[in-house]
Every structure is written in structure tokens, then in C-alpha cells.
PDB file of N, CA and C and ligand atoms in Angstrom:
ATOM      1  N   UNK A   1     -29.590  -9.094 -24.805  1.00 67.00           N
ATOM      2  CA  UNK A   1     -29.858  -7.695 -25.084  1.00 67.00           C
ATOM      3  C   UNK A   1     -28.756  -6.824 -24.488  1.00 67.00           C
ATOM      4  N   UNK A   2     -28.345  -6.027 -25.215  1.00 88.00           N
ATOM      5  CA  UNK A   2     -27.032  -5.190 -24.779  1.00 88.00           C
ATOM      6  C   UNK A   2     -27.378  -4.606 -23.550  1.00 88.00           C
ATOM      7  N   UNK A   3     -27.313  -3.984 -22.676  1.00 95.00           N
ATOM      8  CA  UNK A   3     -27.476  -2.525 -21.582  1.00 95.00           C
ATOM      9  C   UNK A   3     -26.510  -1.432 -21.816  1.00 95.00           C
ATOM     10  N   UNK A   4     -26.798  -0.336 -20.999  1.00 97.00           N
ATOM     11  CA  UNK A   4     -26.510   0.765 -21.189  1.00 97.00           C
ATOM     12  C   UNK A   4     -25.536   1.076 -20.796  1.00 97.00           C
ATOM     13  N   UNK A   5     -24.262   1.877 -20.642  1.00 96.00           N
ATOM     14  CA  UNK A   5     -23.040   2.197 -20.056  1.00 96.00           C
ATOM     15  C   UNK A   5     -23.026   1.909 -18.716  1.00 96.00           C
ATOM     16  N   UNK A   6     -24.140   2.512 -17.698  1.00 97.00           N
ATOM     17  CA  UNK A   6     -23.789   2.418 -16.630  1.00 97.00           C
ATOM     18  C   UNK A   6     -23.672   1.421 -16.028  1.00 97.00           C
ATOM     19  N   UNK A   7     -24.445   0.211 -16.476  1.00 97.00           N
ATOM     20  CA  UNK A   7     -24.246  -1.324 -16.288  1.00 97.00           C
ATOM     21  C   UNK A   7     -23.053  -1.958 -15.655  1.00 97.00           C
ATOM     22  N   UNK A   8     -22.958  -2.010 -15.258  1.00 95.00           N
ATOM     23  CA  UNK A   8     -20.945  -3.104 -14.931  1.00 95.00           C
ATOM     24  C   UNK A   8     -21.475  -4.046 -14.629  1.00 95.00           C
ATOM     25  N   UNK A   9     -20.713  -4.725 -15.486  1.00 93.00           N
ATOM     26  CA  UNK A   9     -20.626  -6.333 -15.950  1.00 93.00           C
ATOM     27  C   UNK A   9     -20.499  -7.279 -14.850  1.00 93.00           C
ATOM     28  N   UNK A  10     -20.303  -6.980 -13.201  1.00 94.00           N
ATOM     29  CA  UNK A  10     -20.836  -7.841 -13.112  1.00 94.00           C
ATOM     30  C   UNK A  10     -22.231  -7.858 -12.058  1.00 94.00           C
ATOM     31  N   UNK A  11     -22.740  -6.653 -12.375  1.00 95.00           N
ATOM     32  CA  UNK A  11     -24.355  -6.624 -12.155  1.00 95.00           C
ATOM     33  C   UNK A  11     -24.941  -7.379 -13.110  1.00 95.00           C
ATOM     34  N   UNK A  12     -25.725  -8.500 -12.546  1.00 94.00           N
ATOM     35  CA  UNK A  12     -26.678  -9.157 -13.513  1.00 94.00           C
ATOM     36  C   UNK A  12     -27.549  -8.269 -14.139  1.00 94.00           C
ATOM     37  N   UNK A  13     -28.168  -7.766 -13.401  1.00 96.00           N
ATOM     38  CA  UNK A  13     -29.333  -6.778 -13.452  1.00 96.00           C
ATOM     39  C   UNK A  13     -29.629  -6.356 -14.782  1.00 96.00           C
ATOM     40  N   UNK A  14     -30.805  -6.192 -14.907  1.00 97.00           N
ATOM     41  CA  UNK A  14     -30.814  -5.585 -16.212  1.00 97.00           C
ATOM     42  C   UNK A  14     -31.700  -4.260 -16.453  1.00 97.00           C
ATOM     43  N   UNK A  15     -31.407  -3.746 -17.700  1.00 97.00           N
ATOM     44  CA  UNK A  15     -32.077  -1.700 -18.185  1.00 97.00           C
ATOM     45  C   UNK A  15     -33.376  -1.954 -17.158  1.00 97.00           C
ATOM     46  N   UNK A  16     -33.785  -0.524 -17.312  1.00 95.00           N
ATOM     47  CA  UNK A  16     -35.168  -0.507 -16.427  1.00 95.00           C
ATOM     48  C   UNK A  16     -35.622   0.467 -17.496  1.00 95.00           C
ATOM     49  N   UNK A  17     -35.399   0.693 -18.753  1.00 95.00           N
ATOM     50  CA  UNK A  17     -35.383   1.720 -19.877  1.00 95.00           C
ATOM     51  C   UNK A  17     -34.156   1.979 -20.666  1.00 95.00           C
ATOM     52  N   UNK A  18     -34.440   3.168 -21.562  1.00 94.00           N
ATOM     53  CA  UNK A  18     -33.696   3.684 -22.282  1.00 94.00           C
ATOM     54  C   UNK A  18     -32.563   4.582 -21.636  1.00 94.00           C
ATOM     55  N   UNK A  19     -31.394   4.954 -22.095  1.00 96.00           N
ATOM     56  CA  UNK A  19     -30.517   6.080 -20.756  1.00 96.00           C
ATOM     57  C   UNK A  19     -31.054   7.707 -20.993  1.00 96.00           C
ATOM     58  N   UNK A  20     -31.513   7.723 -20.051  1.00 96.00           N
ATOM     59  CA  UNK A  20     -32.221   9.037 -19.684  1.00 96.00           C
ATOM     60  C   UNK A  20     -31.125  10.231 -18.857  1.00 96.00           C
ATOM     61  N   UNK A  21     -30.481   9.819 -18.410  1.00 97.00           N
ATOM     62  CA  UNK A  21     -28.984  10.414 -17.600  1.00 97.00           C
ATOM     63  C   UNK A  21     -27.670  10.129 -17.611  1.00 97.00           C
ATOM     64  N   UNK A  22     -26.616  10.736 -17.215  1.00 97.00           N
ATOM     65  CA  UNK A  22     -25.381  11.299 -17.403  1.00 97.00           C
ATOM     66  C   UNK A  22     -24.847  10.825 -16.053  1.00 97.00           C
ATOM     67  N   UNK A  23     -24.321  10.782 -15.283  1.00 98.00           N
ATOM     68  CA  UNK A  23     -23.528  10.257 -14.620  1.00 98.00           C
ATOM     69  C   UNK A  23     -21.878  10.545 -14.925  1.00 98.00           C
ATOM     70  N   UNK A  24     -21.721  11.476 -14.152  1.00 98.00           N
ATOM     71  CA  UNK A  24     -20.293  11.857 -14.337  1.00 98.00           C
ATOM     72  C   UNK A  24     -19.751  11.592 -12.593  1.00 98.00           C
ATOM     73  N   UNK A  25     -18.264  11.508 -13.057  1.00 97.00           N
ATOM     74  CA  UNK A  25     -17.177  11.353 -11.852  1.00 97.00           C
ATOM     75  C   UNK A  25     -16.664  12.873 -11.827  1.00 97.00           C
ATOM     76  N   UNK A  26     -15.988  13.107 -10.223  1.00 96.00           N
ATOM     77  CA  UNK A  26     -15.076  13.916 -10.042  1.00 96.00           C
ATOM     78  C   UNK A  26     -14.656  15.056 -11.754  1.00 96.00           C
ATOM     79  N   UNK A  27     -13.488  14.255 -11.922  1.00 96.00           N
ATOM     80  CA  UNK A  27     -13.179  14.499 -13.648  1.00 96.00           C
ATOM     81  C   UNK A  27     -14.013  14.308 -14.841  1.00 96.00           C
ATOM     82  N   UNK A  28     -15.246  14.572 -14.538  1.00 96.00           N
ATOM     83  CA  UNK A  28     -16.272  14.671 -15.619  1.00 96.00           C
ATOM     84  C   UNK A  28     -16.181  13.522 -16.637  1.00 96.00           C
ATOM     85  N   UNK A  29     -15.290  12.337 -16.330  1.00 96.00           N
ATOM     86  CA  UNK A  29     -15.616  11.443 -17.661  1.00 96.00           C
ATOM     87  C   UNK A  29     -17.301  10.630 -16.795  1.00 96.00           C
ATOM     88  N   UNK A  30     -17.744   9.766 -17.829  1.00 95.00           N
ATOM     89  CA  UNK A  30     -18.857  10.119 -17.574  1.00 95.00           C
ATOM     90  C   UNK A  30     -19.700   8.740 -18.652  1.00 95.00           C
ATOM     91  N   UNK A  31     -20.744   8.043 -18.041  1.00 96.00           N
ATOM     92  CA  UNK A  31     -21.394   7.360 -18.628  1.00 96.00           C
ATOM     93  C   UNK A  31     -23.413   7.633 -18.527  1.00 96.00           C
ATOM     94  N   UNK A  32     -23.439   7.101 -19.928  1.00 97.00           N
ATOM     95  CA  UNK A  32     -25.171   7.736 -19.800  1.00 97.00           C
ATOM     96  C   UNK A  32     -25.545   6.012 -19.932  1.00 97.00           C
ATOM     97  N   UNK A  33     -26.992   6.236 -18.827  1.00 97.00           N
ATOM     98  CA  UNK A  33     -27.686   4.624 -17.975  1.00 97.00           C
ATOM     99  C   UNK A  33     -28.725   5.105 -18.180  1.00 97.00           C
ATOM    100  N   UNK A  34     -29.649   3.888 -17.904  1.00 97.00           N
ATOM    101  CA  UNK A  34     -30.985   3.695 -17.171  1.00 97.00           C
ATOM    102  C   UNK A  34     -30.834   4.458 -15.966  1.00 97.00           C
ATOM    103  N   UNK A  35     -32.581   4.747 -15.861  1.00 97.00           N
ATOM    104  CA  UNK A  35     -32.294   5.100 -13.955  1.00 97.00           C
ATOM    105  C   UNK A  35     -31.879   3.834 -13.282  1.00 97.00           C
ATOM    106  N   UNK A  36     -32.546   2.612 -13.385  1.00 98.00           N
ATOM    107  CA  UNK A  36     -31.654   1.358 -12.385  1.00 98.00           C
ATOM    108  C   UNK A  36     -30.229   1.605 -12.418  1.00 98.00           C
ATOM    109  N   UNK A  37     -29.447   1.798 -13.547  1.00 98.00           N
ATOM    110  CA  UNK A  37     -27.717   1.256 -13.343  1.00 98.00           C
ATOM    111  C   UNK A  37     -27.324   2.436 -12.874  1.00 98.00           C
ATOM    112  N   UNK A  38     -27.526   3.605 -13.765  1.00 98.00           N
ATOM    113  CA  UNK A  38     -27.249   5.132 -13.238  1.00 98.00           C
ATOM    114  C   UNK A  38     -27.262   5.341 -11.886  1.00 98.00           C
ATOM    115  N   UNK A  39     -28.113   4.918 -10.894  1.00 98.00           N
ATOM    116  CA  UNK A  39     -28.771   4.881  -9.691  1.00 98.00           C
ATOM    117  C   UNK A  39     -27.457   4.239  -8.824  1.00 98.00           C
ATOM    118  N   UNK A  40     -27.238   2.883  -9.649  1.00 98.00           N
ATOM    119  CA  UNK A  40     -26.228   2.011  -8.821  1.00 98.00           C
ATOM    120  C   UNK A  40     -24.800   2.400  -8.814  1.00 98.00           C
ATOM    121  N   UNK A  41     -24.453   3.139  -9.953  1.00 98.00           N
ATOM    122  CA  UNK A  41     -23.300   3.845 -10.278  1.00 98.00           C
ATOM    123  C   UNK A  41     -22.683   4.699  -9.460  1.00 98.00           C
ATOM    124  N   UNK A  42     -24.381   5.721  -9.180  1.00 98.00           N
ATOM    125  CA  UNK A  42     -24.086   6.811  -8.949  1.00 98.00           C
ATOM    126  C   UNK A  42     -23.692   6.552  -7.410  1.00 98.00           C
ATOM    127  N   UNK A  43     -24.231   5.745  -6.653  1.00 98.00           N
ATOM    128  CA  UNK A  43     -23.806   5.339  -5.165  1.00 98.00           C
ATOM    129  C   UNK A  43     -22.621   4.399  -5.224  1.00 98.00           C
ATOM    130  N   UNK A  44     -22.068   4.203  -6.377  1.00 97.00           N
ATOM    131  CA  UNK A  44     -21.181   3.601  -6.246  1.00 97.00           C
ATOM    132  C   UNK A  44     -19.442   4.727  -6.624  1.00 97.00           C
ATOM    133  N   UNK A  45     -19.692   5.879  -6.448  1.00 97.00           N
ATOM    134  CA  UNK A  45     -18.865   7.134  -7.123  1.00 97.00           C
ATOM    135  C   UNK A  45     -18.689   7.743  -5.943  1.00 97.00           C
ATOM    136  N   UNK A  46     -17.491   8.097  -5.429  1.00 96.00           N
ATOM    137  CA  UNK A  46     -17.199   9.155  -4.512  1.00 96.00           C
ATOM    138  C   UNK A  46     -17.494  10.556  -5.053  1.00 96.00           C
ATOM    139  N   UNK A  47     -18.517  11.566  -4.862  1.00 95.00           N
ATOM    140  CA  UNK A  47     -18.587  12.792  -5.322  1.00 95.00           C
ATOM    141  C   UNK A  47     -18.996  12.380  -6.916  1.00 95.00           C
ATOM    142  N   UNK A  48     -19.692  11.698  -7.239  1.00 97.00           N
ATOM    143  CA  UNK A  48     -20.975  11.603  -8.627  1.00 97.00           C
ATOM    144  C   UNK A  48     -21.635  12.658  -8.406  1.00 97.00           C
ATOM    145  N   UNK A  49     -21.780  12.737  -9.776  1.00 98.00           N
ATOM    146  CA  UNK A  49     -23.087  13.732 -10.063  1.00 98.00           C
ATOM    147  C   UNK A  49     -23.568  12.796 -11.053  1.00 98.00           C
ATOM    148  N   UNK A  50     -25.015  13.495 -10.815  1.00 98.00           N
ATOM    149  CA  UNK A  50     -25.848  13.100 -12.262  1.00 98.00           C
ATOM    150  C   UNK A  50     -26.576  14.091 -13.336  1.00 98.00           C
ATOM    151  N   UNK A  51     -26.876  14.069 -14.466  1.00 97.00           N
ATOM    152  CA  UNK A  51     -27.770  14.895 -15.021  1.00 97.00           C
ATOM    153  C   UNK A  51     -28.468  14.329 -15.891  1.00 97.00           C
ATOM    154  N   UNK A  52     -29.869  15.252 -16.184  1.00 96.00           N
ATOM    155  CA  UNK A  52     -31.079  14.453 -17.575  1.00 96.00           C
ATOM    156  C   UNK A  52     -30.132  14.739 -18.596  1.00 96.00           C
ATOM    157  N   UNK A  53     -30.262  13.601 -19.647  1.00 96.00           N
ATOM    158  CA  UNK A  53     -29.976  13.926 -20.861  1.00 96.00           C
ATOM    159  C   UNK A  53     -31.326  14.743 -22.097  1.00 96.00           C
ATOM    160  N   UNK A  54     -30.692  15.245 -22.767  1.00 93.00           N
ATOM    161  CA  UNK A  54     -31.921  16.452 -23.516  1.00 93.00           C
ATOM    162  C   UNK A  54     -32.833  16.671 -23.364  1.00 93.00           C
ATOM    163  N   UNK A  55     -32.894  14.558 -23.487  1.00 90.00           N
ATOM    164  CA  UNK A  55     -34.614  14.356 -24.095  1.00 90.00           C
ATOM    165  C   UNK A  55     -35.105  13.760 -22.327  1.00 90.00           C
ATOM    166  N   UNK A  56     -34.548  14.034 -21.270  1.00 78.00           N
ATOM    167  CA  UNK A  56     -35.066  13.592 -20.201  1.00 78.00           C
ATOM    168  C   UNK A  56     -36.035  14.804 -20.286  1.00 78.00           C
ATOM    169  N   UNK A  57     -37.240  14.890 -19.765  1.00 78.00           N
ATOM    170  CA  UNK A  57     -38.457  15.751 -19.370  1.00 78.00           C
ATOM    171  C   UNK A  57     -39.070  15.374 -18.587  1.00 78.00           C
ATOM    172  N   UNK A  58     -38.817  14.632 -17.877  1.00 89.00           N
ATOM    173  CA  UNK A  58     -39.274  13.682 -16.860  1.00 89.00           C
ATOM    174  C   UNK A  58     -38.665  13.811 -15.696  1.00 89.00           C
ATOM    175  N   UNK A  59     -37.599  13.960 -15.294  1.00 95.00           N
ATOM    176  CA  UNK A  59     -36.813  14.311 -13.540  1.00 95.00           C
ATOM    177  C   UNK A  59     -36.358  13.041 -13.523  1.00 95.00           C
ATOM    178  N   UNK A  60     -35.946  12.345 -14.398  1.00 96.00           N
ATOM    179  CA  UNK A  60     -35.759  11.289 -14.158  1.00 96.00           C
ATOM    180  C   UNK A  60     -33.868  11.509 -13.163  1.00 96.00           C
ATOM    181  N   UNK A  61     -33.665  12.577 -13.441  1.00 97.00           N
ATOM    182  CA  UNK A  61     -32.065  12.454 -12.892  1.00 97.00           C
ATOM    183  C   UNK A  61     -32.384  13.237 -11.564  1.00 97.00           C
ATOM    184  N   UNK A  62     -33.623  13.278 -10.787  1.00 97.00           N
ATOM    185  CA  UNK A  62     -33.496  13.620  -9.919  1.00 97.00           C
ATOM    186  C   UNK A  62     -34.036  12.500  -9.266  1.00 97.00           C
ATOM    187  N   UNK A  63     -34.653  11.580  -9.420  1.00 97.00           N
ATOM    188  CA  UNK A  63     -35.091   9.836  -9.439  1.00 97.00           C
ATOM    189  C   UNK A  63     -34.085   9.074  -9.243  1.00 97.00           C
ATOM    190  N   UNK A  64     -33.055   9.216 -10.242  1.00 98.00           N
ATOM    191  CA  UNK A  64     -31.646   8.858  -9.476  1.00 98.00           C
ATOM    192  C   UNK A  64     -30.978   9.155  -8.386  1.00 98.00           C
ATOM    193  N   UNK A  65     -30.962  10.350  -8.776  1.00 98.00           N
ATOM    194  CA  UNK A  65     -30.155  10.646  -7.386  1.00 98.00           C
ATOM    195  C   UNK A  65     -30.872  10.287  -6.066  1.00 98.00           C
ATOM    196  N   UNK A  66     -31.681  10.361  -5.991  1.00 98.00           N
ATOM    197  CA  UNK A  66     -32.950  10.146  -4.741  1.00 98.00           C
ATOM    198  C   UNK A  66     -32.323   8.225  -4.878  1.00 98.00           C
ATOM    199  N   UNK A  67     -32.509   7.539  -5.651  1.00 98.00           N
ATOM    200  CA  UNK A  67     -32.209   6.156  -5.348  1.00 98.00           C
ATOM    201  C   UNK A  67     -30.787   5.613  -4.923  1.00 98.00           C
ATOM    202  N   UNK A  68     -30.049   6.678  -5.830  1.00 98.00           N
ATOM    203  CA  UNK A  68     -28.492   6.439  -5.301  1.00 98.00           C
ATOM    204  C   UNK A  68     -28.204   6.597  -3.872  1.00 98.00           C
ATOM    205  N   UNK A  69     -29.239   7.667  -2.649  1.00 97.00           N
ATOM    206  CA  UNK A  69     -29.362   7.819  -1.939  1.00 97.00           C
ATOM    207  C   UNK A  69     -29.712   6.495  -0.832  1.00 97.00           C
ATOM    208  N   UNK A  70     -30.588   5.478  -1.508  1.00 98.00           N
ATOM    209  CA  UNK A  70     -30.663   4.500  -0.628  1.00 98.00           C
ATOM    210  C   UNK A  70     -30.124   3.258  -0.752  1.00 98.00           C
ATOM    211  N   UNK A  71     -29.102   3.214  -1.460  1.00 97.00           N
ATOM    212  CA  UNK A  71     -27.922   2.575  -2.093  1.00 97.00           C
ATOM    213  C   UNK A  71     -26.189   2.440  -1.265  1.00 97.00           C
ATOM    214  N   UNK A  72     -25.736   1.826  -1.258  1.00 96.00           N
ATOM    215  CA  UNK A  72     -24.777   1.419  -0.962  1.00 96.00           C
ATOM    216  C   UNK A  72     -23.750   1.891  -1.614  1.00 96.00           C
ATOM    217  N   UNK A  73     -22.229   1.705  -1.932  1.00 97.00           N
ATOM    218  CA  UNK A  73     -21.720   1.491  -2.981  1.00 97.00           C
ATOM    219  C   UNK A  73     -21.545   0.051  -3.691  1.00 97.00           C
ATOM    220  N   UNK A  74     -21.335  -0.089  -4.434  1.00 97.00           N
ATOM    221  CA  UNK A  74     -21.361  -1.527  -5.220  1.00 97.00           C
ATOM    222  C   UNK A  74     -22.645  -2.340  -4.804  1.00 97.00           C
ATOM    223  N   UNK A  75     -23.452  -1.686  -4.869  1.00 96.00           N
ATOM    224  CA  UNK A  75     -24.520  -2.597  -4.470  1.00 96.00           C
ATOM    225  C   UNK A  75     -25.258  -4.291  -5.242  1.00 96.00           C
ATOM    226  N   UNK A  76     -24.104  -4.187  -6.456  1.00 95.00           N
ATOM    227  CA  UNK A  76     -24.287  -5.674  -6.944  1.00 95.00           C
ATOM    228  C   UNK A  76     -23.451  -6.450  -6.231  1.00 95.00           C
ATOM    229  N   UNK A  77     -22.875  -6.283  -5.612  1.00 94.00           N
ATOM    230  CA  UNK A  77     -21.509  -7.062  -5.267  1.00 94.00           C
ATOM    231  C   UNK A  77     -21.782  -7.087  -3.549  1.00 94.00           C
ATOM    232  N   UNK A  78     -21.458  -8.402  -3.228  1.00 91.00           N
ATOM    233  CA  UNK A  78     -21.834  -8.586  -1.717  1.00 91.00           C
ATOM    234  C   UNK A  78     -20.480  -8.370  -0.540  1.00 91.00           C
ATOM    235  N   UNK A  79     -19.344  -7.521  -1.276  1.00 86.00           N
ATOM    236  CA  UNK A  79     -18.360  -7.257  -0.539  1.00 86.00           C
ATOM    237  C   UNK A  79     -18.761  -5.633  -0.508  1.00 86.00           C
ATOM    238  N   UNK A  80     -17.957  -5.359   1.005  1.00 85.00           N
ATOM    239  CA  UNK A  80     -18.626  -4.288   1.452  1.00 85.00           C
ATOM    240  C   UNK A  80     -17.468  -3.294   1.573  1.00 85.00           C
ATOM    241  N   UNK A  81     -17.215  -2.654   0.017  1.00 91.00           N
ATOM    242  CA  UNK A  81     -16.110  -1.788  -0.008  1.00 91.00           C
ATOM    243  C   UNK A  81     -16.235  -0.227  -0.192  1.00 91.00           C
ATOM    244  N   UNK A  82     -15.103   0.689   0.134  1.00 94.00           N
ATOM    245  CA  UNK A  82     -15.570   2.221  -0.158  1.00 94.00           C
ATOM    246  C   UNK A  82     -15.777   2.497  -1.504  1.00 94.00           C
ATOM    247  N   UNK A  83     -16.536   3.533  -1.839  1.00 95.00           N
ATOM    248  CA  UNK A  83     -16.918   3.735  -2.984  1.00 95.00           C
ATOM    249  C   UNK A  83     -15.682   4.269  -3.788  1.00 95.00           C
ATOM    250  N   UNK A  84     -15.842   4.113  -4.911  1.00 95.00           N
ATOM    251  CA  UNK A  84     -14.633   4.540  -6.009  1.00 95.00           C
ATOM    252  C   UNK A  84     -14.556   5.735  -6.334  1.00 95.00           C
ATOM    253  N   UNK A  85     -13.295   6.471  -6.749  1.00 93.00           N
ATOM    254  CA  UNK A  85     -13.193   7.712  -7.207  1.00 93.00           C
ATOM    255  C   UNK A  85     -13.399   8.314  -8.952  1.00 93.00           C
ATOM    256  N   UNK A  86     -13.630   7.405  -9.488  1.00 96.00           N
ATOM    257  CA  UNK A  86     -13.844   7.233 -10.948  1.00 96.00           C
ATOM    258  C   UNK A  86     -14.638   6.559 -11.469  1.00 96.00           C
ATOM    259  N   UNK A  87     -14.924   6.826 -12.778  1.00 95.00           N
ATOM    260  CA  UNK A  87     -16.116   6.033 -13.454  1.00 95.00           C
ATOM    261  C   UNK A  87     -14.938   4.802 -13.938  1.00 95.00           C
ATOM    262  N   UNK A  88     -13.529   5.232 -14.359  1.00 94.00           N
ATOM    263  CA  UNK A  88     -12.688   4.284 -15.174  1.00 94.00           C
ATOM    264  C   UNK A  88     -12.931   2.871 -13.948  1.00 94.00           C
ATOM    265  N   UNK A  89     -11.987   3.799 -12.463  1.00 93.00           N
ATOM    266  CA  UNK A  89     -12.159   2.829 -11.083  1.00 93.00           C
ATOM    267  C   UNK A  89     -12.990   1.901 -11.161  1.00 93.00           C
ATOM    268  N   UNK A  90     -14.199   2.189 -11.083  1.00 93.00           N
ATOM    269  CA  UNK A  90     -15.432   1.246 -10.963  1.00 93.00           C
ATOM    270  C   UNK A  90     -15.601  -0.038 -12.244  1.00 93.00           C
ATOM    271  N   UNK A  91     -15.069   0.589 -13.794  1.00 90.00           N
ATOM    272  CA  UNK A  91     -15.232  -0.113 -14.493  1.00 90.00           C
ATOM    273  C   UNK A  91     -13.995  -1.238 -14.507  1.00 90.00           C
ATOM    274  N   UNK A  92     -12.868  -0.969 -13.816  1.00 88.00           N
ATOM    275  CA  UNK A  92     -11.882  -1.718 -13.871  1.00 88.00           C
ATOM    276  C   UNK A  92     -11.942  -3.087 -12.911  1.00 88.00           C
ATOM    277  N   UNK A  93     -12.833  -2.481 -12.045  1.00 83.00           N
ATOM    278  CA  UNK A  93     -13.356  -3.732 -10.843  1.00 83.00           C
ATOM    279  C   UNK A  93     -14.034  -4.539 -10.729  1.00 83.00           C
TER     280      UNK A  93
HETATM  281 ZN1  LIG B 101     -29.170   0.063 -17.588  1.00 71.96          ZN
END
């Protein structure tokens, strides 16, 4: 089953839903997740933001952010590095 942008490949992990949020870097490029990957992303971003997408009505991007909060950066990955400055950064790693 495919997953959602915020996913990186090499999080096993899988959707926890449909992408309900936005997830932007610094420079506003920007991927829309689940709250799980969005969540992991977003602690994985130096200066992330997040936002609901349209059809969020739910707070779900404030659910994120609250989880990105008890998150690490790279929290799939068992090396313990600073968080990235980009969404490209993160996807290149
Ligand atoms: Zn996902």
C-alpha cells in the first residue's frame, strides 16, 4: 500500500490515515502526511511548521504538533543526529 509524502522510506512504519496536514520547512516547500509521519517529520525539521489541510476539521495539525513535541529527530532511525533544515534534507537521507 503506497503512504503518504511524509513517510521516508526508511521508516517502516506505516499511514495512521488519510493526510490531514501540511508540513512545511523553513522555505515553505512542503509535504502533506498522516498525523503518524507528519508528526515524525515534523520533529525531524529544524523550524517545521505544520498546518490542517481544508478538509482537516478535526485539529488534527495541532495533534501533530503536540506529538512532534515528544519526538526526537529521525525518530525511525537509531542514530542520534541534529535535525535537518529541509524537507529536500531529510528526504535525501
Ligand atoms: Zn503516513
Amino acid at each position: 500500500m503506497a503512504r503518504c509524502p511524509t513517510a521516508h522510506p526508511a521508516d517502516a512504519s506505516g499511514c495512521t490515515g488519510r493526510p490531514l496536514v501540511t508540513v512545511l520547512d523553513r522555505d515553505n516547500a512542503g509535504a502533506d502526511g498522516c498525523e503518524h509521519h507528519a508528526a515524525r517529520l515534523l520533529a525531524t525539521l529544524a523550524g517545521g511548521r505544520v498546518y490542517g489541510l481544508p478538509h482537516d476539521t478535526d485539529g488534527a495539525a495541532v495533534r501533530v504538533f503536540r506529538a512532534a513535541g515528544r519526538l526526537r529527530p529521525w525518530p525511525w532511525s537509531a542514530d542520534a543526529r541534529p535535525a535537518a533544515v529541509s524537507v529536500a534534507d531529510v528526504a535525501r537521507t
